[in-house]
């Protein structure tokens, strides 16, 4: 398992280098998020037991990156989102490596590219009033869950009971809207404030919910720090950001909680498929 994790991290670093190459060549603003940011600050690289890399981009840059990938992305990789693959249920993007395999259980039966990936989360402007934001975010979550079910994704086996009940309820009404209609509704809601540009930004596809709200000034103010022998961008206000997500982030969790987030038993690397 340790060898698999090391090889997986090395493959993800290859993908990260390709993302950074395109971004730096085209003046695209990007930043390391979540555990990747934590790893950069606490370990100067991967959290030793971590198995993924998360990148964030402002929606406008995300759209430019996506277009540039059509011509400049190395043929070893594939840009995936719900526009490039009709069966994709993610509201964010992934760069996947061809001829590799890594899939989460809930997506195992979906016919789409299942290569090793890096997540790319678009940040949108949101309402500065937290109460209004919460209302709109809950609406987006409902639409996203409906879309995921519509695309055939399963509920995670370790999901809370409330989530499983919600999933069952959503399954009952999944036929009311088409996938394209749901995509349009989600995009309209996520980009609602991108023209007016509020003071608050948020990655709707993230896992940390409102903890990842960030001011416009903080989002665009980054510094470069060491990450596995390369310099990657993190928020200059990383202390505030990481404290919001992890509280005492410089103290590693107990050994029993140092687990990778995905099942690595079925990971396949180049030419093993």
mmCIF file of C-alpha atoms in Angstrom:
data_model
loop_
_atom_site.group_PDB
_atom_site.id
_atom_site.type_symbol
_atom_site.label_atom_id
_atom_site.label_comp_id
_atom_site.label_asym_id
_atom_site.label_seq_id
_atom_site.Cartn_x
_atom_site.Cartn_y
_atom_site.Cartn_z
ATOM 1 C CA UNK A 1 0.000 0.000 0.000
ATOM 2 C CA UNK A 2 2.841 2.413 0.829
ATOM 3 C CA UNK A 3 4.371 1.838 -2.622
ATOM 4 C CA UNK A 4 0.987 2.430 -4.253
ATOM 5 C CA UNK A 5 0.535 5.672 -2.339
ATOM 6 C CA UNK A 6 4.008 6.865 -3.326
ATOM 7 C CA UNK A 7 3.398 6.046 -6.988
ATOM 8 C CA UNK A 8 0.005 7.749 -6.833
ATOM 9 C CA UNK A 9 1.518 10.902 -5.359
ATOM 10 C CA UNK A 10 4.217 10.898 -8.046
ATOM 11 C CA UNK A 11 1.577 10.608 -10.770
ATOM 12 C CA UNK A 12 -0.375 13.479 -9.264
ATOM 13 C CA UNK A 13 2.784 15.580 -9.198
ATOM 14 C CA UNK A 14 3.134 14.946 -12.938
ATOM 15 C CA UNK A 15 -0.396 16.247 -13.439
ATOM 16 C CA UNK A 16 0.270 19.226 -11.156
ATOM 17 C CA UNK A 17 3.353 20.148 -13.180
ATOM 18 C CA UNK A 18 1.226 20.133 -16.338
ATOM 19 C CA UNK A 19 -1.422 22.334 -14.715
ATOM 20 C CA UNK A 20 1.240 24.747 -13.484
ATOM 21 C CA UNK A 21 2.894 24.830 -16.902
ATOM 22 C CA UNK A 22 -0.340 25.898 -18.582
ATOM 23 C CA UNK A 23 -1.280 28.376 -15.850
ATOM 24 C CA UNK A 24 2.126 30.052 -15.705
ATOM 25 C CA UNK A 25 2.360 30.288 -19.502
ATOM 26 C CA UNK A 26 -1.095 31.880 -19.767
ATOM 27 C CA UNK A 27 -1.144 34.077 -16.654
ATOM 28 C CA UNK A 28 -3.896 32.046 -14.982
ATOM 29 C CA UNK A 29 -4.320 32.603 -11.252
ATOM 30 C CA UNK A 30 -4.527 29.361 -9.244
ATOM 31 C CA UNK A 31 -4.023 28.284 -5.647
ATOM 32 C CA UNK A 32 -3.569 25.106 -3.586
ATOM 33 C CA UNK A 33 -6.586 24.210 -1.483
ATOM 34 C CA UNK A 34 -7.479 22.088 1.547
ATOM 35 C CA UNK A 35 -5.076 19.299 2.419
ATOM 36 C CA UNK A 36 -2.705 20.326 -0.363
ATOM 37 C CA UNK A 37 -2.316 23.765 1.191
ATOM 38 C CA UNK A 38 -1.901 22.154 4.630
ATOM 39 C CA UNK A 39 0.732 19.783 3.278
ATOM 40 C CA UNK A 40 2.649 22.651 1.701
ATOM 41 C CA UNK A 41 2.724 24.594 4.969
ATOM 42 C CA UNK A 42 3.223 21.743 7.456
ATOM 43 C CA UNK A 43 5.260 19.260 5.389
ATOM 44 C CA UNK A 44 6.569 21.254 2.402
ATOM 45 C CA UNK A 45 4.826 18.649 0.271
ATOM 46 C CA UNK A 46 2.166 15.981 0.567
ATOM 47 C CA UNK A 47 0.732 15.170 3.932
ATOM 48 C CA UNK A 48 2.525 11.784 4.130
ATOM 49 C CA UNK A 49 -0.717 9.779 4.107
ATOM 50 C CA UNK A 50 -2.632 12.029 1.677
ATOM 51 C CA UNK A 51 -3.604 10.816 -1.787
ATOM 52 C CA UNK A 52 -4.893 13.812 -3.696
ATOM 53 C CA UNK A 53 -4.174 17.380 -4.813
ATOM 54 C CA UNK A 54 -6.782 20.150 -4.907
ATOM 55 C CA UNK A 55 -6.411 23.320 -6.978
ATOM 56 C CA UNK A 56 -8.651 26.398 -7.010
ATOM 57 C CA UNK A 57 -9.237 28.975 -9.774
ATOM 58 C CA UNK A 58 -11.500 31.986 -10.204
ATOM 59 C CA UNK A 59 -14.346 30.991 -12.551
ATOM 60 C CA UNK A 60 -13.124 33.273 -15.348
ATOM 61 C CA UNK A 61 -9.639 31.738 -15.163
ATOM 62 C CA UNK A 62 -11.148 28.257 -14.883
ATOM 63 C CA UNK A 63 -13.057 28.822 -18.131
ATOM 64 C CA UNK A 64 -9.918 30.115 -19.854
ATOM 65 C CA UNK A 65 -7.918 27.140 -18.559
ATOM 66 C CA UNK A 66 -10.555 24.779 -19.882
ATOM 67 C CA UNK A 67 -10.432 26.352 -23.349
ATOM 68 C CA UNK A 68 -6.625 26.406 -23.422
ATOM 69 C CA UNK A 69 -6.551 22.715 -22.499
ATOM 70 C CA UNK A 70 -8.231 21.917 -25.818
ATOM 71 C CA UNK A 71 -5.029 22.928 -27.617
ATOM 72 C CA UNK A 72 -2.226 22.967 -25.062
ATOM 73 C CA UNK A 73 -2.914 20.117 -22.636
ATOM 74 C CA UNK A 74 -0.428 17.278 -23.168
ATOM 75 C CA UNK A 75 -2.052 14.281 -24.865
ATOM 76 C CA UNK A 76 -1.219 12.178 -21.792
ATOM 77 C CA UNK A 77 -4.017 13.963 -19.927
ATOM 78 C CA UNK A 78 -7.733 14.676 -20.205
ATOM 79 C CA UNK A 79 -9.774 17.610 -18.872
ATOM 80 C CA UNK A 80 -13.016 16.310 -17.397
ATOM 81 C CA UNK A 81 -16.146 18.108 -16.306
ATOM 82 C CA UNK A 82 -19.850 17.850 -17.114
ATOM 83 C CA UNK A 83 -19.282 19.635 -20.437
ATOM 84 C CA UNK A 84 -16.509 17.372 -21.742
ATOM 85 C CA UNK A 85 -18.184 14.129 -20.617
ATOM 86 C CA UNK A 86 -21.958 13.811 -20.632
ATOM 87 C CA UNK A 87 -22.018 11.242 -17.810
ATOM 88 C CA UNK A 88 -19.817 13.272 -15.455
ATOM 89 C CA UNK A 89 -21.644 14.343 -12.308
ATOM 90 C CA UNK A 90 -19.061 16.751 -10.869
ATOM 91 C CA UNK A 91 -19.665 20.514 -10.730
ATOM 92 C CA UNK A 92 -15.913 21.106 -10.859
ATOM 93 C CA UNK A 93 -13.127 19.933 -13.158
ATOM 94 C CA UNK A 94 -10.503 17.215 -13.082
ATOM 95 C CA UNK A 95 -7.324 16.654 -15.019
ATOM 96 C CA UNK A 96 -7.003 12.896 -15.423
ATOM 97 C CA UNK A 97 -4.050 10.898 -16.697
ATOM 98 C CA UNK A 98 -4.778 8.558 -19.572
ATOM 99 C CA UNK A 99 -3.988 4.833 -19.262
ATOM 100 C CA UNK A 100 -4.341 4.897 -15.468
ATOM 101 C CA UNK A 101 -7.236 3.920 -13.236
ATOM 102 C CA UNK A 102 -8.587 5.191 -9.929
ATOM 103 C CA UNK A 103 -12.283 5.425 -9.133
ATOM 104 C CA UNK A 104 -14.415 6.077 -6.090
ATOM 105 C CA UNK A 105 -16.968 3.400 -5.252
ATOM 106 C CA UNK A 106 -20.001 5.610 -5.853
ATOM 107 C CA UNK A 107 -18.869 6.311 -9.445
ATOM 108 C CA UNK A 108 -17.687 2.820 -10.356
ATOM 109 C CA UNK A 109 -20.574 2.062 -12.700
ATOM 110 C CA UNK A 110 -20.488 5.398 -14.570
ATOM 111 C CA UNK A 111 -19.172 5.294 -18.127
ATOM 112 C CA UNK A 112 -16.565 8.051 -18.072
ATOM 113 C CA UNK A 113 -12.796 8.565 -17.860
ATOM 114 C CA UNK A 114 -11.549 7.025 -14.607
ATOM 115 C CA UNK A 115 -7.867 7.935 -14.681
ATOM 116 C CA UNK A 116 -5.853 9.227 -11.725
ATOM 117 C CA UNK A 117 -6.805 12.857 -11.233
ATOM 118 C CA UNK A 118 -6.317 16.279 -9.703
ATOM 119 C CA UNK A 119 -9.436 18.279 -8.791
ATOM 120 C CA UNK A 120 -9.803 21.870 -10.015
ATOM 121 C CA UNK A 121 -12.430 23.882 -8.142
ATOM 122 C CA UNK A 122 -13.825 27.082 -9.683
ATOM 123 C CA UNK A 123 -14.355 29.943 -7.223
ATOM 124 C CA UNK A 124 -17.381 32.176 -7.755
ATOM 125 C CA UNK A 125 -18.462 35.438 -6.191
ATOM 126 C CA UNK A 126 -21.285 34.951 -3.675
ATOM 127 C CA UNK A 127 -23.593 37.202 -1.692
ATOM 128 C CA UNK A 128 -21.796 39.051 1.118
ATOM 129 C CA UNK A 129 -24.797 38.508 3.392
ATOM 130 C CA UNK A 130 -24.114 35.134 5.026
ATOM 131 C CA UNK A 131 -27.815 34.367 5.521
ATOM 132 C CA UNK A 132 -28.511 34.920 1.826
ATOM 133 C CA UNK A 133 -25.446 32.849 0.909
ATOM 134 C CA UNK A 134 -26.640 29.945 3.061
ATOM 135 C CA UNK A 135 -30.053 29.990 1.406
ATOM 136 C CA UNK A 136 -28.547 29.955 -2.094
ATOM 137 C CA UNK A 137 -25.954 27.335 -1.155
ATOM 138 C CA UNK A 138 -28.656 24.980 0.141
ATOM 139 C CA UNK A 139 -30.511 25.390 -3.140
ATOM 140 C CA UNK A 140 -27.318 24.575 -5.060
ATOM 141 C CA UNK A 141 -26.690 21.501 -2.900
ATOM 142 C CA UNK A 142 -30.203 20.244 -3.640
ATOM 143 C CA UNK A 143 -29.711 20.734 -7.384
ATOM 144 C CA UNK A 144 -26.261 19.132 -7.228
ATOM 145 C CA UNK A 145 -27.587 16.066 -5.408
ATOM 146 C CA UNK A 146 -30.414 15.785 -7.931
ATOM 147 C CA UNK A 147 -27.888 16.019 -10.762
ATOM 148 C CA UNK A 148 -25.606 13.391 -9.220
ATOM 149 C CA UNK A 149 -28.515 10.978 -8.885
ATOM 150 C CA UNK A 150 -29.662 11.815 -12.419
ATOM 151 C CA UNK A 151 -26.205 10.853 -13.704
ATOM 152 C CA UNK A 152 -26.373 7.489 -11.935
ATOM 153 C CA UNK A 153 -23.915 8.071 -9.101
ATOM 154 C CA UNK A 154 -24.456 6.066 -5.907
ATOM 155 C CA UNK A 155 -24.559 7.325 -2.340
ATOM 156 C CA UNK A 156 -21.326 6.750 -0.422
ATOM 157 C CA UNK A 157 -21.524 3.686 1.815
ATOM 158 C CA UNK A 158 -20.205 5.645 4.805
ATOM 159 C CA UNK A 159 -22.496 8.639 4.295
ATOM 160 C CA UNK A 160 -24.530 9.805 7.305
ATOM 161 C CA UNK A 161 -28.059 8.426 7.631
ATOM 162 C CA UNK A 162 -29.512 11.865 6.872
ATOM 163 C CA UNK A 163 -27.619 11.946 3.575
ATOM 164 C CA UNK A 164 -28.824 8.458 2.628
ATOM 165 C CA UNK A 165 -32.422 9.454 3.385
ATOM 166 C CA UNK A 166 -32.005 12.617 1.341
ATOM 167 C CA UNK A 167 -30.520 10.572 -1.503
ATOM 168 C CA UNK A 168 -33.520 8.219 -1.483
ATOM 169 C CA UNK A 169 -35.919 11.179 -1.589
ATOM 170 C CA UNK A 170 -34.050 12.777 -4.477
ATOM 171 C CA UNK A 171 -34.167 9.517 -6.442
ATOM 172 C CA UNK A 172 -37.963 9.731 -6.373
ATOM 173 C CA UNK A 173 -38.020 13.082 -8.193
ATOM 174 C CA UNK A 174 -34.983 12.721 -10.465
ATOM 175 C CA UNK A 175 -37.184 12.411 -13.545
ATOM 176 C CA UNK A 176 -38.693 15.874 -13.166
ATOM 177 C CA UNK A 177 -35.727 17.705 -14.745
ATOM 178 C CA UNK A 178 -33.304 16.786 -17.508
ATOM 179 C CA UNK A 179 -29.547 16.706 -16.905
ATOM 180 C CA UNK A 180 -29.050 19.715 -19.199
ATOM 181 C CA UNK A 181 -31.735 21.666 -17.364
ATOM 182 C CA UNK A 182 -30.093 20.894 -14.019
ATOM 183 C CA UNK A 183 -26.676 21.976 -15.348
ATOM 184 C CA UNK A 184 -28.125 25.264 -16.557
ATOM 185 C CA UNK A 185 -29.859 25.928 -13.255
ATOM 186 C CA UNK A 186 -26.682 25.173 -11.283
ATOM 187 C CA UNK A 187 -24.491 27.335 -13.499
ATOM 188 C CA UNK A 188 -26.933 30.229 -13.280
ATOM 189 C CA UNK A 189 -26.945 30.015 -9.498
ATOM 190 C CA UNK A 190 -23.181 29.532 -9.086
ATOM 191 C CA UNK A 191 -22.298 32.440 -11.385
ATOM 192 C CA UNK A 192 -25.100 34.740 -10.203
ATOM 193 C CA UNK A 193 -22.705 37.353 -8.781
ATOM 194 C CA UNK A 194 -19.710 36.907 -11.085
ATOM 195 C CA UNK A 195 -20.578 39.998 -13.126
ATOM 196 C CA UNK A 196 -21.255 42.276 -10.156
ATOM 197 C CA UNK A 197 -18.234 40.957 -8.205
ATOM 198 C CA UNK A 198 -19.054 40.987 -4.493
ATOM 199 C CA UNK A 199 -16.399 40.926 -1.762
ATOM 200 C CA UNK A 200 -16.807 37.210 -1.003
ATOM 201 C CA UNK A 201 -15.796 34.124 -3.010
ATOM 202 C CA UNK A 202 -16.575 30.441 -2.637
ATOM 203 C CA UNK A 203 -15.836 27.101 -4.375
ATOM 204 C CA UNK A 204 -19.270 25.474 -4.681
ATOM 205 C CA UNK A 205 -17.801 22.034 -5.333
ATOM 206 C CA UNK A 206 -15.725 21.939 -2.140
ATOM 207 C CA UNK A 207 -16.099 19.548 0.783
ATOM 208 C CA UNK A 208 -15.653 22.051 3.621
ATOM 209 C CA UNK A 209 -18.871 24.008 3.000
ATOM 210 C CA UNK A 210 -18.986 27.556 4.416
ATOM 211 C CA UNK A 211 -15.554 27.112 6.020
ATOM 212 C CA UNK A 212 -14.085 27.816 2.565
ATOM 213 C CA UNK A 213 -15.684 31.234 2.178
ATOM 214 C CA UNK A 214 -12.909 33.734 1.498
ATOM 215 C CA UNK A 215 -12.700 37.425 0.757
ATOM 216 C CA UNK A 216 -11.902 38.576 -2.762
ATOM 217 C CA UNK A 217 -8.722 40.294 -1.563
ATOM 218 C CA UNK A 218 -7.511 37.154 0.225
ATOM 219 C CA UNK A 219 -8.254 34.902 -2.739
ATOM 220 C CA UNK A 220 -6.162 36.894 -5.180
ATOM 221 C CA UNK A 221 -3.282 37.521 -2.740
ATOM 222 C CA UNK A 222 -1.010 34.473 -2.890
ATOM 223 C CA UNK A 223 2.578 33.541 -2.139
ATOM 224 C CA UNK A 224 4.698 30.648 -3.404
ATOM 225 C CA UNK A 225 5.912 27.987 -0.986
ATOM 226 C CA UNK A 226 7.768 24.674 -1.301
ATOM 227 C CA UNK A 227 5.847 21.560 -2.314
ATOM 228 C CA UNK A 228 7.844 18.431 -3.183
ATOM 229 C CA UNK A 229 10.658 20.408 -4.779
ATOM 230 C CA UNK A 230 8.517 22.962 -6.630
ATOM 231 C CA UNK A 231 7.028 26.312 -5.663
ATOM 232 C CA UNK A 232 3.234 26.343 -5.485
ATOM 233 C CA UNK A 233 0.823 29.209 -4.715
ATOM 234 C CA UNK A 234 -1.081 29.343 -1.426
ATOM 235 C CA UNK A 235 -3.135 32.103 0.142
ATOM 236 C CA UNK A 236 -0.972 34.671 1.892
ATOM 237 C CA UNK A 237 -3.618 34.395 4.626
ATOM 238 C CA UNK A 238 -3.064 30.614 4.814
ATOM 239 C CA UNK A 239 -3.049 30.711 8.624
ATOM 240 C CA UNK A 240 -6.609 32.059 8.703
ATOM 241 C CA UNK A 241 -7.696 29.677 5.938
ATOM 242 C CA UNK A 242 -6.183 26.530 7.489
ATOM 243 C CA UNK A 243 -7.379 27.434 10.985
ATOM 244 C CA UNK A 244 -10.919 27.682 9.611
ATOM 245 C CA UNK A 245 -10.638 24.216 8.086
ATOM 246 C CA UNK A 246 -8.532 22.332 10.634
ATOM 247 C CA UNK A 247 -8.252 24.515 13.758
ATOM 248 C CA UNK A 248 -4.828 23.515 15.230
ATOM 249 C CA UNK A 249 -3.510 22.630 11.785
ATOM 250 C CA UNK A 250 0.165 22.340 12.704
ATOM 251 C CA UNK A 251 -0.557 19.408 15.022
ATOM 252 C CA UNK A 252 -0.931 16.150 13.031
ATOM 253 C CA UNK A 253 -3.918 13.929 13.888
ATOM 254 C CA UNK A 254 -3.450 10.768 15.981
ATOM 255 C CA UNK A 255 -1.915 7.831 14.118
ATOM 256 C CA UNK A 256 -5.231 5.958 13.846
ATOM 257 C CA UNK A 257 -6.696 8.840 11.815
ATOM 258 C CA UNK A 258 -3.807 9.157 9.374
ATOM 259 C CA UNK A 259 -5.560 7.493 6.464
ATOM 260 C CA UNK A 260 -5.765 8.255 2.765
ATOM 261 C CA UNK A 261 -9.170 9.404 1.611
ATOM 262 C CA UNK A 262 -9.648 6.844 -1.167
ATOM 263 C CA UNK A 263 -9.551 3.091 -1.666
ATOM 264 C CA UNK A 264 -6.136 2.452 -3.214
ATOM 265 C CA UNK A 265 -6.547 -1.294 -3.730
ATOM 266 C CA UNK A 266 -7.697 -0.957 -7.341
ATOM 267 C CA UNK A 267 -5.407 1.860 -8.477
ATOM 268 C CA UNK A 268 -3.667 1.051 -11.760
ATOM 269 C CA UNK A 269 -0.786 2.915 -13.323
ATOM 270 C CA UNK A 270 0.442 3.306 -16.906
ATOM 271 C CA UNK A 271 0.023 0.225 -19.124
ATOM 272 C CA UNK A 272 -1.530 -1.829 -16.328
ATOM 273 C CA UNK A 273 -5.136 -1.520 -17.552
#
